């Protein structure tokens, strides 16, 4: 996974960037046939694809006479839109081509791919284990291949072949009734081994330019990894298995400049494809956090760990298509790897709101896939710059915008320009969003739904309907929308002493299988077991309201505030454990000290819970992100966050972040704790 992280960093770092590309003239789709493309040079890119394979296996007992086990695994899983998993993958690649005067093109390429779920399982029975499940899953894979083709004008058909590798997990698991839908949740494992498979690959493809320096490709690969044997000592089985695989891949490559002049002239304006109705953008973020040692006389399953650190990394492609005026289609495939601090536990206002990764190995997700239509209703014409998930366009002051598909509710609701993105500004969950806003999402922060926005003069009215997780804070969204959420928002924009500002109010109403803290405590007193709100679930509703203010003081300085309240007896369903919240902060650009592209931010936040919620945690209950096993001395959770974002270039910035948390998880017996973080981010 380190290789994949490095490849993603190099992919975005090989070129400098400048401002957004709103004013770029549309480019032609490709060079004309009278001036065919010269394929010579280095390139980097990304890819997506689908895989299917087969593995024949045998297993023999190593410490007892037992019949030989054997079978075959089908390495294919259809795409499940509710878990986001399937036999697809995302990857990064780089290589070099040499085009001869004869137009014969020879090259070499290396790639690394991150699967969603590429693997298979089969039910078995052993005398020692009884019913069990044997499975194998690819964790990460790659190739090093040669390519040879012939350039017909701007089209390059080619054949390819070379070395292939994969790092897999073989396991004997509990029976399939416990098999989970995501790599974040696994069945109980009797035993497993990690193993390298080495093999060969061969295939063919075709590549063509669609914008200056950009090419698209499609290719097929067949890979054979041969037989590999390993021993699982806990279950005393010697397993031998082969593996062959077929892949359909679709790639996107950027040809790097070939001389210093071209490098110096490369900016964001000519980096992203300058097409009128097609958009390509990307981002990558690496975050490392460390919690210093702090007072911790006791802890529970969801406690923040003292003297601990974690890292996470992601890279995202933002691919857009504009089929007609006002319409946009966007898809955001993403590679994620790493963990949040204490696996996202221990502080109600959690210290890193970058979506949870939850895996030691990089994996693929389709985070967003949505359609958006803007209907102009008249008024002043406004210019919109190109951005991530945004085409350069014009729109009228009065308009209606409809968004449908898979996206984050935070893309539309509870927005604040000074504090809204843990990849770019503040990192604390209760600072970049209203802590009591229990928004619909899967474990990664995204959901299916539809939202409508009506802009009329200085007012905006928003409404949305979204899918909740099938179970509280789960990976799987509810396929039947039986667990759902309504969201409404009213926004008012204004000018105060000549400076722009806005205030908005957001209301949410969730309906699903939820428990109450009072009922969970009563059941705990009867059984003598720790309180468990999931044991008292039934159809219930939960609601809350929040306010959000942003005010520009000068062009370089802005202030913001958030506050919210939510039902404090019905369980928090999706995000965190906060019943009351208040936040105030400021954002200052570095212009006064000669660094106009730098940003300093400072914010203070206070979170509290109701008496019923306190009693639940004191009875040993666990929430979504907190639960120390007891809460005899509750207190308000108080958070101070400060960050400085230093611009390395117009593409890259590095951030130092400090958070001081008093009474983490509302527990005056633990803490206070200091948390420091570094963040490296780039986008174009």
XYZ file of C-alpha atoms in Angstrom:
684
model
C 0.000 0.000 0.000
C 2.970 2.335 0.512
C 3.759 1.984 -3.196
C 0.213 2.946 -4.130
C 0.284 5.950 -1.778
C 3.571 7.102 -3.307
C 2.206 6.629 -6.820
C -0.821 8.770 -6.018
C 1.357 11.485 -4.552
C 3.668 11.453 -7.574
C 0.699 11.515 -9.958
C -0.525 14.849 -8.584
C 2.920 16.210 -7.792
C 4.627 15.899 -11.138
C 3.088 19.099 -12.398
C 2.679 22.511 -10.793
C -0.707 24.222 -10.833
C -2.170 27.679 -10.921
C -5.639 29.145 -10.530
C -8.921 27.481 -11.493
C -9.493 27.094 -15.199
C -12.774 28.912 -15.669
C -11.555 31.074 -18.545
C -9.810 28.432 -20.616
C -10.818 28.305 -24.275
C -12.358 24.971 -25.295
C -9.781 22.592 -26.714
C -10.167 20.252 -29.632
C -10.784 16.619 -28.789
C -7.490 15.513 -30.274
C -4.744 16.626 -32.554
C -5.711 16.632 -36.215
C -4.725 13.731 -38.420
C -2.357 16.067 -40.310
C -0.367 16.478 -37.117
C -0.392 13.011 -35.525
C 0.571 12.540 -31.903
C 4.160 11.817 -30.965
C 3.834 9.047 -28.354
C 7.423 9.345 -27.121
C 7.761 10.333 -23.479
C 6.852 9.567 -19.893
C 3.254 9.467 -18.687
C 1.269 8.921 -15.479
C -2.381 8.126 -15.005
C -5.179 6.264 -13.338
C -7.432 3.373 -14.233
C -10.613 1.547 -13.308
C -11.750 -1.919 -14.249
C -13.575 -5.134 -13.546
C -12.042 -8.502 -12.708
C -13.178 -12.117 -12.670
C -11.126 -15.183 -11.886
C -11.049 -18.767 -10.684
C -9.000 -20.618 -8.119
C -8.849 -24.408 -7.717
C -7.697 -25.441 -4.238
C -6.988 -28.395 -1.995
C -6.467 -28.531 1.769
C -4.987 -31.373 3.799
C -4.790 -31.726 7.583
C -1.250 -31.456 8.960
C -1.752 -33.146 12.357
C -4.437 -35.783 11.892
C -5.845 -38.194 9.312
C -8.683 -36.457 7.539
C -10.126 -36.622 4.022
C -8.611 -34.193 1.518
C -10.660 -31.028 1.061
C -10.921 -29.517 -2.408
C -12.972 -27.072 -4.363
C -12.969 -24.054 -6.661
C -13.497 -20.384 -5.875
C -15.234 -17.989 -8.229
C -13.394 -14.643 -7.972
C -16.341 -12.484 -8.935
C -18.856 -10.483 -6.911
C -21.505 -8.362 -8.648
C -21.659 -4.709 -7.731
C -23.785 -3.988 -4.660
C -24.888 -0.325 -4.713
C -25.871 -0.384 -1.028
C -22.457 -1.463 0.249
C -20.441 -0.023 -2.641
C -18.580 -3.315 -3.078
C -18.039 -5.559 -6.074
C -15.330 -7.036 -8.265
C -14.038 -3.728 -9.508
C -10.731 -1.993 -8.869
C -9.025 1.371 -9.165
C -5.353 1.916 -9.820
C -2.468 4.166 -10.749
C 0.099 3.660 -13.498
C 3.144 5.216 -15.068
C 5.404 4.388 -17.976
C 7.501 5.419 -20.952
C 6.843 5.139 -24.696
C 9.304 5.372 -27.581
C 7.923 5.936 -31.078
C 10.242 4.968 -33.921
C 10.282 6.719 -37.334
C 8.269 3.776 -38.678
C 5.514 4.712 -36.143
C 6.156 1.519 -34.242
C 5.686 2.316 -30.528
C 7.484 0.398 -27.797
C 7.081 1.040 -24.097
C 7.246 -0.187 -20.543
C 4.653 0.381 -17.830
C 4.111 -0.445 -14.169
C 0.826 -0.221 -12.302
C -0.670 -0.860 -8.876
C -4.376 -1.603 -8.350
C -6.568 -1.452 -5.251
C -9.569 -3.826 -5.350
C -12.995 -3.289 -3.890
C -13.698 -7.001 -3.321
C -11.916 -9.415 -5.652
C -12.115 -12.851 -4.088
C -14.248 -15.874 -3.490
C -15.386 -18.233 -0.766
C -16.720 -21.766 -0.466
C -18.472 -23.600 2.343
C -16.641 -26.617 3.718
C -16.802 -28.953 6.696
C -13.899 -30.354 8.697
C -13.942 -32.770 11.595
C -12.133 -30.316 13.834
C -13.980 -27.119 12.885
C -17.343 -28.338 11.726
C -18.994 -25.977 9.199
C -16.519 -23.380 7.994
C -15.805 -21.122 5.063
C -12.602 -21.146 3.034
C -11.925 -17.905 1.201
C -9.205 -15.980 -0.583
C -9.196 -12.241 -1.318
C -6.829 -10.028 -3.286
C -5.646 -7.127 -1.124
C -3.411 -5.317 -3.624
C -1.942 -6.218 -7.016
C 0.103 -4.891 -9.898
C 2.072 -5.566 -13.058
C 5.283 -4.586 -14.853
C 4.683 -4.932 -18.590
C 6.161 -4.208 -21.962
C 3.990 -2.706 -24.723
C 4.373 -2.739 -28.474
C 1.982 -1.170 -30.952
C 1.650 0.720 -34.183
C 0.310 4.285 -34.346
C -2.384 4.604 -37.014
C -2.787 8.372 -37.054
C -3.738 9.168 -33.455
C -4.871 5.634 -32.604
C -2.479 3.231 -30.921
C -3.520 -0.433 -30.863
C -1.008 -2.503 -28.897
C -0.210 -5.828 -27.311
C 1.244 -6.070 -23.826
C 2.697 -8.656 -21.477
C 4.999 -9.160 -18.549
C 5.222 -9.812 -14.825
C 2.251 -9.775 -12.438
C 1.969 -9.931 -8.650
C -0.703 -9.921 -5.999
C -0.794 -9.902 -2.196
C -3.676 -12.079 -0.980
C -5.385 -13.198 2.199
C -6.318 -16.893 2.603
C -8.541 -17.799 5.537
C -10.729 -20.354 7.220
C -13.698 -18.381 8.568
C -16.898 -18.971 10.459
C -19.925 -20.035 8.396
C -21.339 -17.788 5.700
C -24.255 -16.629 7.834
C -21.809 -14.207 9.453
C -20.155 -13.037 6.246
C -20.299 -9.263 6.067
C -20.873 -7.097 3.045
C -17.701 -5.033 3.328
C -14.040 -5.444 4.055
C -14.611 -3.185 7.068
C -16.668 -5.939 8.719
C -15.326 -9.467 8.594
C -16.651 -12.786 9.863
C -15.005 -14.432 12.829
C -11.709 -15.874 11.573
C -10.389 -19.230 12.668
C -7.061 -18.643 10.928
C -5.613 -16.716 8.007
C -2.343 -16.182 6.169
C -1.092 -13.391 3.912
C 0.780 -14.543 0.829
C 2.431 -13.202 -2.290
C 1.474 -14.658 -5.661
C 3.773 -14.138 -8.640
C 2.798 -14.805 -12.237
C 2.592 -13.531 -15.788
C 0.116 -11.469 -17.755
C -0.696 -10.882 -21.421
C -3.233 -8.734 -23.203
C -4.076 -6.114 -25.791
C -5.589 -2.666 -25.909
C -6.101 0.562 -27.776
C -5.242 4.136 -26.752
C -6.070 7.515 -28.269
C -5.780 11.230 -27.361
C -8.887 13.202 -26.365
C -7.247 16.487 -25.304
C -3.729 17.947 -25.444
C -1.406 15.694 -23.379
C -4.337 13.458 -22.314
C -5.176 9.989 -23.643
C -7.831 7.364 -22.992
C -7.343 3.628 -23.247
C -9.195 0.345 -23.000
C -7.440 -2.987 -22.579
C -7.908 -6.634 -21.682
C -5.453 -8.615 -19.542
C -5.274 -12.317 -18.743
C -3.132 -13.188 -15.736
C -1.984 -16.567 -14.415
C -0.467 -16.827 -10.931
C 0.074 -20.605 -10.911
C -0.036 -22.652 -7.703
C 0.866 -21.348 -4.261
C 0.860 -23.337 -1.012
C 0.647 -22.098 2.568
C -0.053 -23.529 6.018
C -2.710 -22.261 8.409
C -1.375 -23.537 11.747
C -4.359 -22.750 13.974
C -6.665 -24.958 11.908
C -3.802 -27.327 10.966
C -4.447 -27.183 7.223
C -2.002 -27.093 4.323
C -3.676 -25.226 1.445
C -2.528 -25.266 -2.185
C -4.347 -23.159 -4.751
C -3.904 -21.708 -8.202
C -5.394 -18.485 -9.522
C -6.105 -17.117 -12.990
C -7.865 -13.863 -13.723
C -9.300 -11.764 -16.535
C -9.512 -7.977 -16.345
C -11.163 -5.275 -18.435
C -9.401 -1.948 -17.785
C -10.158 1.648 -18.733
C -7.309 4.107 -18.287
C -6.630 7.830 -18.337
C -3.049 9.039 -18.950
C -1.315 12.413 -18.839
C 1.807 12.797 -20.966
C 4.490 14.620 -19.015
C 6.418 17.579 -20.491
C 9.539 16.616 -22.394
C 11.732 19.660 -21.721
C 12.270 22.432 -19.179
C 10.354 25.028 -21.188
C 7.261 22.817 -21.255
C 7.610 22.129 -17.530
C 7.809 25.846 -16.774
C 4.734 26.513 -18.931
C 2.657 23.787 -17.300
C -0.053 25.265 -15.081
C -3.493 24.233 -13.877
C -4.921 26.086 -16.871
C -3.315 23.601 -19.236
C -3.092 20.604 -16.890
C -6.760 19.641 -16.603
C -8.294 18.859 -20.024
C -9.667 22.135 -21.396
C -12.864 20.655 -22.790
C -16.191 22.424 -22.813
C -18.375 19.476 -21.797
C -15.941 17.065 -20.147
C -14.112 17.723 -16.874
C -11.270 15.866 -15.168
C -10.000 16.882 -11.721
C -8.239 15.014 -8.904
C -7.178 15.373 -5.283
C -4.988 13.498 -2.842
C -4.748 13.930 0.935
C -2.497 12.375 3.567
C -3.265 12.968 7.259
C -1.241 11.832 10.264
C -2.546 12.418 13.805
C -1.076 11.780 17.242
C -2.742 11.886 20.673
C -0.229 12.775 23.394
C -0.191 10.885 26.719
C -3.045 11.930 29.028
C -4.685 10.938 32.300
C -6.707 7.750 31.795
C -7.591 5.865 35.012
C -9.965 3.584 33.082
C -11.172 3.086 29.530
C -13.756 1.194 27.519
C -14.241 -0.235 24.064
C -14.763 3.183 22.435
C -12.169 5.186 24.369
C -9.495 7.410 22.889
C -6.119 5.699 23.261
C -3.371 7.627 25.029
C 0.007 8.107 23.328
C -1.253 6.794 19.984
C -1.047 7.761 16.344
C -2.730 6.899 13.047
C -2.438 7.815 9.361
C -4.839 7.839 6.433
C -4.521 8.551 2.724
C -6.896 8.921 -0.212
C -6.840 9.902 -3.867
C -10.002 10.873 -5.746
C -10.897 11.400 -9.392
C -13.638 13.923 -10.204
C -14.911 13.055 -13.680
C -17.750 15.094 -15.136
C -19.889 15.174 -18.265
C -22.201 18.009 -19.354
C -24.787 16.384 -21.672
C -26.800 19.581 -22.196
C -27.021 23.121 -20.840
C -27.471 23.175 -17.087
C -26.984 19.415 -16.678
C -23.968 17.775 -15.041
C -23.108 14.118 -14.395
C -20.297 13.426 -11.930
C -18.603 10.285 -10.672
C -15.929 10.204 -7.938
C -13.970 6.933 -7.769
C -11.587 6.943 -4.809
C -8.750 4.892 -3.341
C -8.604 4.901 0.463
C -6.158 3.417 2.949
C -5.416 3.809 6.644
C -7.273 4.454 9.881
C -8.656 7.321 11.896
C -7.190 7.990 15.348
C -8.393 5.240 17.738
C -10.467 3.907 14.843
C -12.728 6.967 14.987
C -13.458 6.556 18.707
C -12.957 8.489 21.912
C -14.134 12.073 21.264
C -17.719 13.060 20.449
C -16.458 16.047 18.434
C -14.141 13.703 16.617
C -10.735 15.059 15.704
C -10.595 14.022 12.016
C -13.681 14.346 9.849
C -11.943 13.073 6.713
C -14.101 10.015 5.907
C -13.052 6.874 7.760
C -10.719 4.524 5.887
C -10.623 1.415 8.086
C -8.155 -0.786 6.195
C -4.439 -1.561 6.280
C -4.513 -2.009 2.502
C -5.765 0.436 -0.147
C -9.239 -0.297 -1.446
C -11.573 1.112 -4.079
C -14.828 2.991 -3.520
C -17.261 4.892 -5.730
C -17.996 7.714 -3.302
C -20.213 9.878 -5.488
C -22.232 9.260 -8.642
C -24.889 11.890 -9.204
C -26.840 13.946 -11.718
C -27.450 17.670 -11.259
C -29.703 19.984 -13.266
C -29.830 23.770 -12.941
C -32.906 25.665 -14.150
C -32.285 29.390 -14.612
C -35.190 31.606 -13.489
C -33.782 35.038 -14.323
C -32.032 37.818 -12.467
C -28.392 38.848 -12.483
C -26.082 36.524 -14.418
C -23.316 35.085 -12.244
C -20.066 33.446 -13.286
C -19.100 30.109 -11.690
C -15.475 28.940 -11.851
C -14.525 25.344 -12.576
C -13.820 23.309 -9.453
C -14.044 19.788 -8.080
C -17.475 18.485 -9.155
C -18.199 21.840 -10.803
C -18.102 22.942 -14.444
C -17.179 26.475 -15.398
C -20.501 28.059 -16.267
C -22.855 30.984 -15.877
C -26.090 30.881 -13.901
C -28.781 33.372 -13.006
C -29.308 34.739 -9.505
C -32.736 33.096 -9.355
C -32.620 29.396 -10.133
C -33.626 25.880 -9.092
C -30.985 23.150 -8.703
C -31.927 19.466 -8.447
C -29.312 16.873 -7.406
C -30.020 13.125 -7.396
C -27.868 10.039 -6.899
C -25.093 9.191 -4.462
C -23.393 12.115 -2.734
C -22.824 13.609 0.724
C -25.580 15.676 2.317
C -22.764 18.020 3.380
C -22.227 18.825 -0.309
C -25.453 20.845 -0.152
C -26.559 21.391 3.471
C -24.879 23.075 6.474
C -22.178 24.696 4.329
C -19.789 27.326 5.686
C -16.936 28.602 3.526
C -14.607 29.044 6.506
C -15.120 25.569 8.020
C -16.456 22.744 5.883
C -13.684 20.493 4.537
C -11.340 18.403 6.707
C -9.049 18.011 3.694
C -8.511 21.765 3.395
C -9.385 23.715 6.571
C -10.453 22.638 10.083
C -10.426 18.924 10.856
C -12.765 18.509 13.851
C -16.164 16.999 13.067
C -18.033 19.493 15.291
C -16.245 22.462 13.664
C -16.630 21.575 9.965
C -20.272 20.563 10.525
C -22.919 21.157 13.164
C -22.206 18.397 15.677
C -25.880 17.627 16.301
C -26.651 17.294 12.562
C -26.966 13.492 12.428
C -26.876 13.429 8.647
C -27.717 10.333 6.600
C -24.637 8.460 5.420
C -22.794 5.189 5.215
C -19.571 4.711 7.179
C -17.736 6.806 4.567
C -20.077 9.797 4.733
C -22.144 9.273 1.553
C -25.724 8.237 0.794
C -28.385 8.034 -1.907
C -30.980 10.746 -2.159
C -32.421 13.736 -3.923
C -32.139 17.417 -3.020
C -33.761 20.536 -4.440
C -32.483 24.106 -3.983
C -34.525 27.212 -4.830
C -32.498 30.448 -5.049
C -34.564 33.639 -5.074
C -32.739 36.911 -4.546
C -30.936 36.755 -1.175
C -32.923 33.697 -0.039
C -32.402 29.967 -0.619
C -34.751 27.166 0.375
C -33.394 23.613 0.314
C -35.003 20.246 0.886
C -33.806 16.673 0.601
C -34.771 13.033 1.123
C -31.987 10.547 1.928
C -31.327 6.908 2.756
C -30.084 5.948 6.227
C -27.829 3.003 7.018
C -29.555 -0.355 7.383
C -28.294 -0.462 10.961
C -27.001 2.463 13.015
C -23.631 3.740 11.742
C -23.434 0.797 9.357
C -21.519 0.252 6.138
C -24.628 -0.831 4.225
C -27.330 1.650 3.239
C -30.935 0.484 3.530
C -31.956 -1.010 0.133
C -35.643 -0.365 0.782
C -35.357 3.188 2.189
C -37.184 1.925 5.283
C -34.681 3.961 7.305
C -34.778 7.469 5.859
C -34.182 11.139 6.568
C -35.788 14.430 5.516
C -33.663 17.595 5.586
C -34.825 21.185 5.182
C -32.784 24.382 5.153
C -33.438 28.119 4.893
C -30.574 30.480 4.001
C -30.411 34.280 3.980
C -27.515 36.152 2.401
C -26.846 39.806 3.280
C -24.234 42.559 3.461
C -23.147 44.002 6.805
C -21.146 47.253 6.612
C -20.331 46.402 3.023
C -19.089 42.876 3.802
C -20.963 39.722 2.673
C -22.381 37.224 5.112
C -25.058 34.587 5.435
C -27.083 32.758 8.046
C -28.882 29.463 7.600
C -31.008 27.086 9.633
C -31.000 23.319 9.015
C -33.641 20.875 10.264
C -33.427 17.078 10.005
C -36.010 14.363 10.674
C -34.877 10.723 10.742
C -37.101 7.651 10.893
C -35.872 4.117 11.527
C -35.290 1.348 14.049
C -33.909 3.293 17.005
C -33.734 2.732 20.735
C -34.034 5.144 23.635
C -31.405 5.597 26.308
C -33.964 5.407 29.118
C -35.214 2.026 27.881
C -31.658 0.715 27.474
C -30.769 1.719 31.068
C -33.956 0.126 32.436
C -33.172 -3.147 30.640
C -29.604 -3.019 31.947
C -30.867 -2.699 35.524
C -33.054 -5.794 35.052
C -30.379 -7.985 33.437
C -27.246 -6.725 35.147
C -25.603 -6.393 31.712
C -24.122 -3.193 30.253
C -26.702 -0.932 28.640
C -27.187 -1.631 24.934
C -29.497 0.638 22.975
C -29.624 -1.796 20.045
C -31.634 -4.236 22.225
C -34.546 -1.820 22.590
C -34.914 -0.676 18.994
C -38.245 -0.111 17.325
C -39.678 2.280 14.773
C -38.966 5.768 16.088
C -38.191 9.271 14.903
C -35.353 11.623 15.812
C -34.992 15.266 14.847
C -32.778 18.275 15.398
C -32.147 21.830 14.274
C -28.978 23.824 13.762
C -27.906 27.360 12.917
C -24.877 28.356 10.825
C -23.360 31.839 10.410
C -20.510 33.145 8.277
C -19.453 36.792 8.121
C -16.616 38.400 6.198
C -14.945 41.141 8.275
C -12.366 42.057 5.640
C -11.389 40.267 2.425
C -8.679 38.529 4.467
C -10.600 37.815 7.716
C -13.865 35.999 8.337
C -15.710 34.695 11.378
C -18.172 31.835 11.671
C -20.433 30.149 14.211
C -22.539 27.015 14.482
C -25.026 25.805 17.101
C -27.433 22.901 17.272
C -29.807 20.847 19.402
C -31.212 17.348 18.822
C -33.436 14.826 20.605
C -31.354 13.624 23.567
C -33.180 10.397 24.477
C -33.508 8.653 21.091
C -30.174 7.189 19.983
C -27.861 9.069 17.646
C -28.104 7.069 14.421
C -25.299 7.857 11.966
C -22.511 10.198 12.910
C -21.640 10.913 16.524
C -22.926 11.325 20.095
C -23.815 15.007 20.552
C -27.142 16.445 21.804
C -26.132 20.121 22.137
C -23.305 21.929 20.363
C -21.901 25.442 19.876
C -18.891 26.542 17.825
C -17.276 29.906 17.066
C -14.164 30.589 15.027
C -12.213 32.731 12.598
C -10.250 32.301 9.404
C -7.433 34.672 8.442
C -5.465 34.669 5.206
C -1.715 35.218 5.355
C -1.767 38.396 3.269
C -0.842 40.718 6.203
C 2.467 38.854 6.632
C 3.197 38.450 2.936
C 1.707 34.944 2.456
C -1.661 35.625 0.758
C -2.266 31.980 -0.098
C -1.711 30.725 3.467
C -4.546 30.414 5.991
C -4.709 30.504 9.781
C -7.793 29.173 11.530
C -8.895 29.164 15.168
C -12.110 27.685 16.576
C -13.640 26.758 19.922
C -16.371 24.146 20.373
C -18.500 22.905 23.294
C -20.596 19.720 23.161
C -22.989 18.292 25.763
C -25.457 15.424 26.164
C -28.689 15.052 28.123
C -29.087 13.378 31.537
C -30.618 10.300 29.867
C -27.615 10.056 27.549
C -25.194 10.440 30.478
C -26.959 7.665 32.425
C -26.651 5.381 29.407
C -22.870 5.817 29.189
C -22.547 5.451 32.973
C -24.365 2.105 32.678
C -21.628 0.858 30.334
C -23.359 1.750 27.082
C -21.511 2.328 23.821
C -22.384 5.101 21.390
C -21.394 5.553 17.786
C -17.926 6.899 18.608
C -17.647 7.081 22.425
C -18.107 4.849 25.468
C -15.527 4.577 28.273
C -17.429 1.846 30.130
C -18.590 4.296 32.811
C -19.358 8.002 33.194
C -19.558 8.792 36.924
C -18.412 12.414 36.533
C -19.853 13.879 33.314
C -18.900 17.276 31.981
C -19.112 19.331 28.808
C -16.678 18.312 26.086
C -14.574 21.375 25.224
C -12.435 21.576 22.095
C -10.000 24.194 20.832
C -8.587 23.801 17.326
C -5.959 25.880 15.525
C -4.377 25.226 12.136
C -1.938 26.867 9.754
C -2.084 25.924 6.074
C 1.163 26.697 4.264
C 1.020 26.844 0.476
C 3.943 25.008 -1.084
C 2.660 25.869 -4.563
C -0.649 26.580 -6.229
C -1.186 22.790 -6.294
C 0.215 21.581 -2.957
C -0.256 22.745 0.612
C 0.806 21.350 3.982
C -1.105 21.966 7.201
C -0.144 21.792 10.858
C -3.158 21.271 13.134
C -3.463 21.316 16.927
C -6.516 20.332 18.974
C -6.936 20.539 22.742
C -9.781 18.385 24.078
C -10.987 18.799 27.649
C -13.286 16.081 29.052
C -13.085 13.793 25.990
C -16.328 11.828 25.634
C -17.848 14.085 28.346
C -15.660 12.305 30.917
C -13.979 14.521 33.547
C -11.989 11.490 34.760
C -10.011 11.331 31.467
C -7.863 13.908 29.728
C -7.334 16.651 28.841
C -5.558 15.556 25.677
C -3.492 17.365 23.054
C -3.743 16.098 19.476
C -1.377 17.209 16.734
C -1.709 16.505 13.038
C 0.027 17.074 9.737
C -1.845 17.123 6.454
C -0.507 17.124 2.890
C -3.031 17.929 0.177
C -3.047 18.612 -3.549
C -5.752 19.078 -6.163
C -6.247 20.432 -9.657
